[in-house]
mmCIF file of C-alpha atoms (C1' of nucleotides) in Angstrom:
data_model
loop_
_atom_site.group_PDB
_atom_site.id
_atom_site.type_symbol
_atom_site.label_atom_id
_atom_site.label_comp_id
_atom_site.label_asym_id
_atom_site.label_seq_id
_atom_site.Cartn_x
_atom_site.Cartn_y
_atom_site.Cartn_z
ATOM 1 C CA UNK A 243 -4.640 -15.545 -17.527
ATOM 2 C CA UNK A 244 -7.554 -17.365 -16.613
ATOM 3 C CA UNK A 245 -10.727 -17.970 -19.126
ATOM 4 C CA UNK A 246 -13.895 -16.493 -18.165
ATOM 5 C CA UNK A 247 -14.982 -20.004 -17.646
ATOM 6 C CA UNK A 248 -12.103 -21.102 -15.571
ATOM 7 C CA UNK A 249 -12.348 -17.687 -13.571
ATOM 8 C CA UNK A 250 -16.388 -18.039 -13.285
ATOM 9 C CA UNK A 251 -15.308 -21.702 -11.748
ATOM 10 C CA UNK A 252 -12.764 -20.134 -9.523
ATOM 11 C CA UNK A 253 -14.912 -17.761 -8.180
ATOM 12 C CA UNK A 254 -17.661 -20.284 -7.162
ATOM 13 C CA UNK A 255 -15.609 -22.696 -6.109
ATOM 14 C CA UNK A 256 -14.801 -19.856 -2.921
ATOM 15 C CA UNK A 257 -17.945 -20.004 -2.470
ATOM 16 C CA UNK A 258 -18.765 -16.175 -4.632
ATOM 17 C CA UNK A 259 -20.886 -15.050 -7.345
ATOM 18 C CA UNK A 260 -19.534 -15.025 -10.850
ATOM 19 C CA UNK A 261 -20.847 -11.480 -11.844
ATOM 20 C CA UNK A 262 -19.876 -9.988 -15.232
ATOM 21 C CA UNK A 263 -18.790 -7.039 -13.272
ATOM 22 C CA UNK A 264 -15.775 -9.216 -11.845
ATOM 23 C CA UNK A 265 -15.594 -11.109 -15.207
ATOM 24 C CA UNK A 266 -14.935 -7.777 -16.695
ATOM 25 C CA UNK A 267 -12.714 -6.393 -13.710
ATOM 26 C CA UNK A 268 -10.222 -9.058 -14.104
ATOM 27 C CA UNK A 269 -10.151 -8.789 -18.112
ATOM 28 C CA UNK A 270 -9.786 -5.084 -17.256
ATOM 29 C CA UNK A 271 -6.156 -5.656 -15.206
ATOM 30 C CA UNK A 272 -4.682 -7.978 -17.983
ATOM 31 C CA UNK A 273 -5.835 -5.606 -20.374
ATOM 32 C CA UNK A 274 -5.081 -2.186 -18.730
ATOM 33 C CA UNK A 275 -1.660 -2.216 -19.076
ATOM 34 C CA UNK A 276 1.506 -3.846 -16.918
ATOM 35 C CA UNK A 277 0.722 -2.626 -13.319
ATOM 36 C CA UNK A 278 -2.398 -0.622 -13.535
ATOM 37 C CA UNK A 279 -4.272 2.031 -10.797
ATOM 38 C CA UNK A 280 -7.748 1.489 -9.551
ATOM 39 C CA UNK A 281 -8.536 4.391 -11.757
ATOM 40 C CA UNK A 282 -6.843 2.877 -14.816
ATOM 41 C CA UNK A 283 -8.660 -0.303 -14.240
ATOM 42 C CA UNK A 284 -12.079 1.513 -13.696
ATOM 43 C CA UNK A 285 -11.546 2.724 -17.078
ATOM 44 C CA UNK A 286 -10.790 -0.079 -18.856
ATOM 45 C CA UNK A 287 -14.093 -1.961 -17.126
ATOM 46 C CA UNK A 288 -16.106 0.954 -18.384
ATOM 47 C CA UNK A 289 -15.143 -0.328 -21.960
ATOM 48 C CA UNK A 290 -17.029 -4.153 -21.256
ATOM 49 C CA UNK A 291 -19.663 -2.731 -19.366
ATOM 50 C CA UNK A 292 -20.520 1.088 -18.964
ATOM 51 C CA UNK A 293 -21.924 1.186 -15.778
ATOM 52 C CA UNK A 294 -19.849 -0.559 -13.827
ATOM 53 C CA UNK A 295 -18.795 1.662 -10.891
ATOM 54 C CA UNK A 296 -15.799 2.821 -8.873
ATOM 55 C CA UNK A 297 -16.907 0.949 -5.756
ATOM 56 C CA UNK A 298 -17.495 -1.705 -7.116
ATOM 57 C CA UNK A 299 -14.057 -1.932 -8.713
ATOM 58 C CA UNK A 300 -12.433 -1.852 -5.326
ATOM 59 C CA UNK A 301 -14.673 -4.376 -3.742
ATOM 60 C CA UNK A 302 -13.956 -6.702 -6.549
ATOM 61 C CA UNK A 303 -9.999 -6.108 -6.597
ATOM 62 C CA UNK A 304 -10.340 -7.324 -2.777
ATOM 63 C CA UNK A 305 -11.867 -10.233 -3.534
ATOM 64 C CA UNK A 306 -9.803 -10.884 -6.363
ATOM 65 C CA UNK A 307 -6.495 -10.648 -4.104
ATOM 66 C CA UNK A 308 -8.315 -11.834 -1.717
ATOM 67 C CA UNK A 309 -8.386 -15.452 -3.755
ATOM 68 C CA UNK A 310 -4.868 -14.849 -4.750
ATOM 69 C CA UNK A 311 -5.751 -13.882 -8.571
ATOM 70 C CA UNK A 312 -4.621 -10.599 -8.335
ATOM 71 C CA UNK A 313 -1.608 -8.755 -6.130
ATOM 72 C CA UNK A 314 -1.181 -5.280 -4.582
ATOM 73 C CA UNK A 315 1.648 -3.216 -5.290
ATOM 74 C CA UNK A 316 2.068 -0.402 -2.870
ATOM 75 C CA UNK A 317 3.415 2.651 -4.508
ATOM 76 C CA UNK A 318 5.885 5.118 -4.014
ATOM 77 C CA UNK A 319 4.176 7.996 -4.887
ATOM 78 C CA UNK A 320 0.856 6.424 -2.967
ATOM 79 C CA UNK A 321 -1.027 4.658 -5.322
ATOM 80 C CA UNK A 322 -2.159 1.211 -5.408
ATOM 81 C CA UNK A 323 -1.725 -1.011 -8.053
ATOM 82 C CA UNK A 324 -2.371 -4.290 -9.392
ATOM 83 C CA UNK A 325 -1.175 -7.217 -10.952
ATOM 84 C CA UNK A 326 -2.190 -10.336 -12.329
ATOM 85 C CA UNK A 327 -0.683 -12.753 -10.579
ATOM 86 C CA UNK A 328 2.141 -14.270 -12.098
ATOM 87 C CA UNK A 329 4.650 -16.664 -10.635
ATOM 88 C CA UNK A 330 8.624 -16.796 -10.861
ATOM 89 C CA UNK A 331 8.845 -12.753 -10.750
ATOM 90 C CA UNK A 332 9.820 -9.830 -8.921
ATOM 91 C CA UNK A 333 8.701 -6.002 -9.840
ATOM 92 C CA UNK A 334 11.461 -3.810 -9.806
ATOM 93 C CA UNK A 335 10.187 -0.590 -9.130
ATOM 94 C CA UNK A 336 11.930 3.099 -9.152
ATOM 95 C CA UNK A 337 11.713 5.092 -6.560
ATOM 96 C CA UNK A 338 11.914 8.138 -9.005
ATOM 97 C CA UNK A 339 10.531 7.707 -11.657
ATOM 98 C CA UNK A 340 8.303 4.745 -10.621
ATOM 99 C CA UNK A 341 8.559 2.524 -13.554
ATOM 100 C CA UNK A 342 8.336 -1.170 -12.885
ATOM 101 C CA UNK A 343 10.295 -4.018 -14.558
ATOM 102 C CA UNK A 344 9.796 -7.269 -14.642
ATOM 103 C CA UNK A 345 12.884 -9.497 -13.258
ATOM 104 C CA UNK A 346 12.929 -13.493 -13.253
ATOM 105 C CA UNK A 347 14.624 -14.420 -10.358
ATOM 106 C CA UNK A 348 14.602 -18.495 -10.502
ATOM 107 C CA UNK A 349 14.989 -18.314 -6.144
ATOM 108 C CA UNK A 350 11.300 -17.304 -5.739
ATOM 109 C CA UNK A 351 10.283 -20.852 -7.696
ATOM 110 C CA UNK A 352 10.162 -23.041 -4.681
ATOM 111 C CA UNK A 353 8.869 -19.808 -2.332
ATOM 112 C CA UNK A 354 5.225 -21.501 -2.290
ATOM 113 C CA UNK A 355 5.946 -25.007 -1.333
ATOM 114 C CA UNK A 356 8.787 -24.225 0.906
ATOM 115 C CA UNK A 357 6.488 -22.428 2.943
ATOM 116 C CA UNK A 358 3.519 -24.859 2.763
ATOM 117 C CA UNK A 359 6.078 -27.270 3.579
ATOM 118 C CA UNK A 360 7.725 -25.926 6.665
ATOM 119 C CA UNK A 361 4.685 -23.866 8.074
ATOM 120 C CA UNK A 362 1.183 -24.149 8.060
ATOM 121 C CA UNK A 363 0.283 -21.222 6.010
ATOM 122 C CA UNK A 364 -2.230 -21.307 3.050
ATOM 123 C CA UNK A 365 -0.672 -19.876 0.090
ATOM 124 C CA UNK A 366 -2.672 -17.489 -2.504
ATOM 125 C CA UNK A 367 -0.782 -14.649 -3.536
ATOM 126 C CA UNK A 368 2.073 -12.662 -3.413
ATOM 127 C CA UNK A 369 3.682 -9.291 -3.730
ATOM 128 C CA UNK A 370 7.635 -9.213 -4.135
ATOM 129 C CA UNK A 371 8.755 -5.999 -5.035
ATOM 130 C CA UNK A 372 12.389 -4.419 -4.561
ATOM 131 C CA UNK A 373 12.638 -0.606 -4.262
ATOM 132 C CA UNK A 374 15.681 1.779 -5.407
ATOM 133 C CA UNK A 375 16.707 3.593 -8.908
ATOM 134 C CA UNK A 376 16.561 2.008 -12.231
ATOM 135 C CA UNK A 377 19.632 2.856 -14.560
ATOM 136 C CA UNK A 378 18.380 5.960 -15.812
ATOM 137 C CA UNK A 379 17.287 7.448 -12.707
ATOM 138 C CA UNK A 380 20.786 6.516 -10.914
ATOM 139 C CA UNK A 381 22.938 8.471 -13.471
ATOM 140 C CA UNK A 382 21.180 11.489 -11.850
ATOM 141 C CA UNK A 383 22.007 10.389 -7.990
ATOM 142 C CA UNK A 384 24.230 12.309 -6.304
ATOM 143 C CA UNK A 385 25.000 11.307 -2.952
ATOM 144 C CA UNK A 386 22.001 9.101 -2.650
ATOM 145 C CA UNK A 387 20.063 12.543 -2.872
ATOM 146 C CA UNK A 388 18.869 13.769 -6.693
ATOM 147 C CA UNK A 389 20.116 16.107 -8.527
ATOM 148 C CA UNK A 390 17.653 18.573 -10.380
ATOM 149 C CA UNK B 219 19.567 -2.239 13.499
ATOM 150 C CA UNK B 220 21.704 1.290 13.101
ATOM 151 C CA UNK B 221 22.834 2.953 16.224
ATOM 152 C CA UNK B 222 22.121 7.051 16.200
ATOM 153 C CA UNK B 223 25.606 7.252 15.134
ATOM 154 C CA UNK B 224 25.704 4.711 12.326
ATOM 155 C CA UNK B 225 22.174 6.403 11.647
ATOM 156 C CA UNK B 226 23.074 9.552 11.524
ATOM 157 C CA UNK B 227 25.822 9.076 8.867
ATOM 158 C CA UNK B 228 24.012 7.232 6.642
ATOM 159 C CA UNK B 229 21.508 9.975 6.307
ATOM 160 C CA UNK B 230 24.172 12.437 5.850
ATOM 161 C CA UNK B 231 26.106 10.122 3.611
ATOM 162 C CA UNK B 232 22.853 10.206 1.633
ATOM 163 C CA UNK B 233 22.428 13.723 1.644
ATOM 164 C CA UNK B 234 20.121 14.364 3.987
ATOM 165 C CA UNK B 235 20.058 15.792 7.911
ATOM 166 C CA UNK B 236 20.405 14.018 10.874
ATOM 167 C CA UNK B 237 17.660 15.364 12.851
ATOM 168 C CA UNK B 238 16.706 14.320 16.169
ATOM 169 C CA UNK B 239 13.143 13.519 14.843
ATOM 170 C CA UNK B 240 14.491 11.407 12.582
ATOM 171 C CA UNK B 241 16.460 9.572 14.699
ATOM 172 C CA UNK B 242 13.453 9.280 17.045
ATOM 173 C CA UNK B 243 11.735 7.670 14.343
ATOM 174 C CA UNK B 244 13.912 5.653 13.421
ATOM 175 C CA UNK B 245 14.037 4.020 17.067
ATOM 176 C CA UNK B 246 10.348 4.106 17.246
ATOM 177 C CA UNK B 247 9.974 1.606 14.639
ATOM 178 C CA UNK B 248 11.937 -1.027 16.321
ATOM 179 C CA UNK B 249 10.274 -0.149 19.500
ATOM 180 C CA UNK B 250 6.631 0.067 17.693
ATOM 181 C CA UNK B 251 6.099 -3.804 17.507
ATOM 182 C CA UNK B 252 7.011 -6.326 14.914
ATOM 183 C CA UNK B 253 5.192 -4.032 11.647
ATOM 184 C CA UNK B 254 3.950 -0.880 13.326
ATOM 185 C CA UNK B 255 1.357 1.314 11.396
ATOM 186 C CA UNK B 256 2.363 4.813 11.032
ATOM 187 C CA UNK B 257 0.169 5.850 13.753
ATOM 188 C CA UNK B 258 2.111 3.655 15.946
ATOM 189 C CA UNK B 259 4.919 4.580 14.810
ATOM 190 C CA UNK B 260 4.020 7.966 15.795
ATOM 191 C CA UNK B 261 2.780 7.232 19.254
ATOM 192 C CA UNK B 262 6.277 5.451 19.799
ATOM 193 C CA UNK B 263 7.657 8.266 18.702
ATOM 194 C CA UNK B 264 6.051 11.117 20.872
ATOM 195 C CA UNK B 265 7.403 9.138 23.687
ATOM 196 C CA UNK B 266 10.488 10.357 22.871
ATOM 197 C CA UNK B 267 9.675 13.541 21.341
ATOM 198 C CA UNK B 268 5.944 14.444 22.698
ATOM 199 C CA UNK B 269 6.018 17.414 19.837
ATOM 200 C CA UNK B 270 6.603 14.942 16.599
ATOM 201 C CA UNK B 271 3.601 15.756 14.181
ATOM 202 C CA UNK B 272 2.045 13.252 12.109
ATOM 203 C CA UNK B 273 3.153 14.821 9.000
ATOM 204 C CA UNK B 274 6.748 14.428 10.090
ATOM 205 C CA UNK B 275 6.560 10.993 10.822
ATOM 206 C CA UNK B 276 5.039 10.670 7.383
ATOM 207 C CA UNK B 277 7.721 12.399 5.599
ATOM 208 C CA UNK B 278 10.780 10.536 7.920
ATOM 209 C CA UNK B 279 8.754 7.081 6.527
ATOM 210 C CA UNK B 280 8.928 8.135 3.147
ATOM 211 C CA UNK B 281 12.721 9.657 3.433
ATOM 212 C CA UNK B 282 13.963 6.081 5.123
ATOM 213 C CA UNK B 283 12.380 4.127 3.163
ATOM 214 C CA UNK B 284 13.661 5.801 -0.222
ATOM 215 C CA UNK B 285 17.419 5.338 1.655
ATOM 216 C CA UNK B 286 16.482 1.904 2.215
ATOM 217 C CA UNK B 287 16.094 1.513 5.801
ATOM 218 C CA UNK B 288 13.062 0.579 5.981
ATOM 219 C CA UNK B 289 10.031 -1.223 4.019
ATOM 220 C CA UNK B 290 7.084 -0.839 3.809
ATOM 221 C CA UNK B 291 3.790 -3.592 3.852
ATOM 222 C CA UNK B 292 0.413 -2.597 1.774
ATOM 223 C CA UNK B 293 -2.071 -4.472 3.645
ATOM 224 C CA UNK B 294 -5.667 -5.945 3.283
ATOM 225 C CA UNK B 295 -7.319 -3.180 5.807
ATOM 226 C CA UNK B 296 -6.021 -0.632 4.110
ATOM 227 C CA UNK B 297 -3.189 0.551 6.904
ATOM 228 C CA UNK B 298 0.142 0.611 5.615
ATOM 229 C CA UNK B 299 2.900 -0.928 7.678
ATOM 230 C CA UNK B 300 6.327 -0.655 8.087
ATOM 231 C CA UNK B 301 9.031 -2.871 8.870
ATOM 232 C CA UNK B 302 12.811 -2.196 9.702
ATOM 233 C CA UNK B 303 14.365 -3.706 6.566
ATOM 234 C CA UNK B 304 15.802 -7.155 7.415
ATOM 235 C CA UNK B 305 17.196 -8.981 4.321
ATOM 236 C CA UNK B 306 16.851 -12.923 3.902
ATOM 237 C CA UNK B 307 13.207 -12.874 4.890
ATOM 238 C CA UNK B 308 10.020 -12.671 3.803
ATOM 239 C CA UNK B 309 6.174 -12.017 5.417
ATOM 240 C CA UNK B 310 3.224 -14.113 5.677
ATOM 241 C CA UNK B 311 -0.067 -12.031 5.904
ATOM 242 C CA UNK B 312 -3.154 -13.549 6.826
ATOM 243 C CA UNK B 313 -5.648 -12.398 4.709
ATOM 244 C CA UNK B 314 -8.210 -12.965 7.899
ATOM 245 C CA UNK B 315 -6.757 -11.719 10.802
ATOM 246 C CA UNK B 316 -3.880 -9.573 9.579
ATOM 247 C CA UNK B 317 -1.522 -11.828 11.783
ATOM 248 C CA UNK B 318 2.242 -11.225 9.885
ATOM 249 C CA UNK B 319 4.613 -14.479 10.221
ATOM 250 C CA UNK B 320 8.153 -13.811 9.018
ATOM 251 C CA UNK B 321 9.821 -16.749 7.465
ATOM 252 C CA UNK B 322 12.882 -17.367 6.284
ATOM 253 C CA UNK B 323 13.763 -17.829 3.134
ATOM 254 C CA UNK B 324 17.592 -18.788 1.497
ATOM 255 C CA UNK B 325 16.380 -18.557 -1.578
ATOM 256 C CA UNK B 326 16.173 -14.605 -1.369
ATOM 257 C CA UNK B 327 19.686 -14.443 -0.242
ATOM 258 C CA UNK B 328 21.074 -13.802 -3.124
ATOM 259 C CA UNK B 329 18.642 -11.151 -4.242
ATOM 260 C CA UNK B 330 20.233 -7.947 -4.213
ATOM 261 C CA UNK B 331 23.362 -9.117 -6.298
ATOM 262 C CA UNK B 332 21.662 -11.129 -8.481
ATOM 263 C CA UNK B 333 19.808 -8.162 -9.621
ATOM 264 C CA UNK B 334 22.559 -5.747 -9.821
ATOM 265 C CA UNK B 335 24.873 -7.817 -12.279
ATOM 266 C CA UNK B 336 22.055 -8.803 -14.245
ATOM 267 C CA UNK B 337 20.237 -5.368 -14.231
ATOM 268 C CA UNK B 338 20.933 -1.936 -13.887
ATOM 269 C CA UNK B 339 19.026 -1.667 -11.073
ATOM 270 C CA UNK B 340 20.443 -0.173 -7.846
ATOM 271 C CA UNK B 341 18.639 -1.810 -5.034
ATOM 272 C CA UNK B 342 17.689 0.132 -2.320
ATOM 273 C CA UNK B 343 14.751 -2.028 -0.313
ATOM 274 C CA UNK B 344 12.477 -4.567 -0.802
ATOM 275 C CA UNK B 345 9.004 -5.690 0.014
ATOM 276 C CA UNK B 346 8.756 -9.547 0.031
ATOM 277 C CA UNK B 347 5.442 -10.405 1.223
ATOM 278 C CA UNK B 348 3.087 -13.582 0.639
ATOM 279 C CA UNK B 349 -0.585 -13.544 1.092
ATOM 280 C CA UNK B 350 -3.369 -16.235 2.198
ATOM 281 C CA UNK B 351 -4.525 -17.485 5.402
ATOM 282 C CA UNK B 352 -2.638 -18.771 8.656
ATOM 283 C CA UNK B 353 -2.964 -22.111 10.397
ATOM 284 C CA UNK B 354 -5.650 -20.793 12.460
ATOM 285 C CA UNK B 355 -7.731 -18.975 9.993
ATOM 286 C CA UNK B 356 -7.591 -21.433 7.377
ATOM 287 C CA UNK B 357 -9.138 -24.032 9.412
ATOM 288 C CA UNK B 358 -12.758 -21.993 9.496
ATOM 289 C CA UNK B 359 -12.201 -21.470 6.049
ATOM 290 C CA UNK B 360 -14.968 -23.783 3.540
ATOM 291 C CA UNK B 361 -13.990 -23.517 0.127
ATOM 292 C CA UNK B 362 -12.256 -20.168 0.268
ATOM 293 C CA UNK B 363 -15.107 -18.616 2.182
ATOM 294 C CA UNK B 364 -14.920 -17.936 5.743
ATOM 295 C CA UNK B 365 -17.410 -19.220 8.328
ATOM 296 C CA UNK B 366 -19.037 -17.093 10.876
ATOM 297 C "C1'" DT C 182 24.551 31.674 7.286
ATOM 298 C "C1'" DT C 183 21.250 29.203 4.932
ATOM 299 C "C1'" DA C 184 19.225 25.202 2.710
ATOM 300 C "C1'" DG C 185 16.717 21.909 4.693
ATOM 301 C "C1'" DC C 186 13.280 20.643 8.294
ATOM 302 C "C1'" DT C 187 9.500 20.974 11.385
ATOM 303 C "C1'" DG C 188 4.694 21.644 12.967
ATOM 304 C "C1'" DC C 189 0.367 23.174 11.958
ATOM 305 C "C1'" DA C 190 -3.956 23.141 9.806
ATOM 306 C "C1'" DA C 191 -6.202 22.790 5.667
ATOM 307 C "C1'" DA C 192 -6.618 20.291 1.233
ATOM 308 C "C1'" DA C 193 -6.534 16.538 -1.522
ATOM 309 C "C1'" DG C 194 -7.119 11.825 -2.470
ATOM 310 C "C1'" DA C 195 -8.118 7.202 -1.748
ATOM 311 C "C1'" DT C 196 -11.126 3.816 0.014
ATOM 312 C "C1'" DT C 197 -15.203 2.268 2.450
ATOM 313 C "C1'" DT C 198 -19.959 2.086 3.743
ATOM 314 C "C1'" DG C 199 -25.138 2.198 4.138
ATOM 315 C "C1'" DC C 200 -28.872 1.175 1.646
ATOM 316 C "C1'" DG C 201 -32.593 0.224 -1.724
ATOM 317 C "C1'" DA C 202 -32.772 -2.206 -5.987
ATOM 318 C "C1'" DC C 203 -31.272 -6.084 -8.639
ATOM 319 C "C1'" DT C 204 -29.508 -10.869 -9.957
ATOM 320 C "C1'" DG C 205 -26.883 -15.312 -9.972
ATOM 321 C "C1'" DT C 206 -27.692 -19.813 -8.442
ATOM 322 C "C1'" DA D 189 -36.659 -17.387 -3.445
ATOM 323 C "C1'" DC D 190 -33.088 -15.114 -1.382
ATOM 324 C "C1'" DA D 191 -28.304 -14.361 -0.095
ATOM 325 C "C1'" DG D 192 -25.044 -11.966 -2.396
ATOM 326 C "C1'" DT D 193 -23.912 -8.053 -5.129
ATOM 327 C "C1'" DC D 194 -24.513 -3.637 -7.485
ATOM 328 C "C1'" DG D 195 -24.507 1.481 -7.992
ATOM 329 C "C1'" DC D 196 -24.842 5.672 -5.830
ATOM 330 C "C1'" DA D 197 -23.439 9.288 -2.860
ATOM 331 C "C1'" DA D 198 -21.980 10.452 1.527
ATOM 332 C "C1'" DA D 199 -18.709 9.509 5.053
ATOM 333 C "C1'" DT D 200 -14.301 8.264 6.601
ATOM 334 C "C1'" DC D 201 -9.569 7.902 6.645
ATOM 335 C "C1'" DT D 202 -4.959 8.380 4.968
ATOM 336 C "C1'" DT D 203 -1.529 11.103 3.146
ATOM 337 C "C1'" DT D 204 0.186 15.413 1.252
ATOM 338 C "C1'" DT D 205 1.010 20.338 1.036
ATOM 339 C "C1'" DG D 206 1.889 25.401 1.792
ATOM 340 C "C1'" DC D 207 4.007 28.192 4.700
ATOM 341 C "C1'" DA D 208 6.192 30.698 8.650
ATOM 342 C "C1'" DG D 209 9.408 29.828 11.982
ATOM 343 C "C1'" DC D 210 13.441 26.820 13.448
ATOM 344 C "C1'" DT D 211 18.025 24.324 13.183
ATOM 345 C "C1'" DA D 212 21.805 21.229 11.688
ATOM 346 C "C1'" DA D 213 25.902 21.659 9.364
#
DNA sequence: TTAGCTGCAAAAGATTTGCGACTGT
DNA sequence: ACAGTCGCAAATCTTTTGCAGCTAA
């Protein structure tokens, strides 16, 4: 993760304020567990600085992914959440149960310079996820369709 | 993608019904545009069925994409997308215009089996998607901020 | 036949917005 | 000084749900 100093940098440098409610919102999603909700990360701002509010969690979790610091998972079960953004990785994420590993997969290395290289897109962030049933959850598939 | 047929199996292989909603759906998608939002989805779809509800369409999203046919895109404007699943690529959002580039990628290839003989994860779908700004936007970008 | 689906309309949530006050730079 | 940002609360929008009536298998 970034320092505050190196984030405070990072945010000017895109031409945005470094507040300590966005100091204290990206703390928050290192520090709120793996993949936490808006909610979850709410909370954990609340611990740096008490007054910090819901809205502004959301605006600063756009800006954040916005400047490719932070990623959106979508969720099965409708939630949003985010992630620090960490290279070299893809989220595994259950469809039942919706827990999330972690899985290196050495194939996404090159992903950012291959496509600077062969398009002309701008690189800042990205979401790889694969959907389907981690090994506990599978046992109880039937068919494709759950068993209760 | 799946004829009705072919459709109509898979579902039932996986438990489910075949219904002619479904199947609607299913078509609409492909006919929606390149990553229809479920409202388009649904428009597609009335054209076919003029009595779909929302709701259905929302369920039939979740139900394919749980099976795997389809993925689905959280995006910067809040809509959520979805995209016939198509392995071996992956999309470029702008974070600006919402433009989505697909692009693709050999390194993903190998995804799906790599993950299943080094995990116990059964992979169902994935969501490959990598955020910043397009040729066009990024050029009225000045550090990181856009220009009006 | 009957478990699973559909459509409806209402409920529940999630996210955004307008605005006056405040604050990094 | 002043453009950008904050917090609040209301507004908006997306998505889900309960249920009575259908329908695929």
């Amino acid at each position: 993760m970034k320092t505050r100093t190196d984030l405070a940098s990072t945010l000017r440098q895109n031409g945005y304020r470094a507040t300590p409610q966005r100091l204290a919102i990206y703390d928050a999603i290192w520090s709120a567990g793996d993949h936490p909700t808006v909610a979850e990360i709410h909370e954990a701002a609340l611990e740096r600085d008490p007054t910090i509010s819901l809205a502004t969690v959301y605006k600063a979790l756009r800006l954040l992914t916005d400047i490719g610091l932070t990623r959106e998972i979508a969720f099965r079960d409708g939630s949003t959440r985010y992630d620090p953004v960490v290279d070299g990785h893809i989220n595994l994420v259950c469809n039942k149960c919706g827990k999330i590993e972690d899985f290196d997969f050495k194939g996404v290395s090159g992903l950012k310079s291959e496509i600077e290289n062969r398009s002309k897109f701008l690189v800042l962030g990205q979401s790889l996820e694969v959907y389907g049933y981690c090994s506990k959850c599978k046992s109880g598939i039937v068919g494709g369709k759950q068993e209760i």
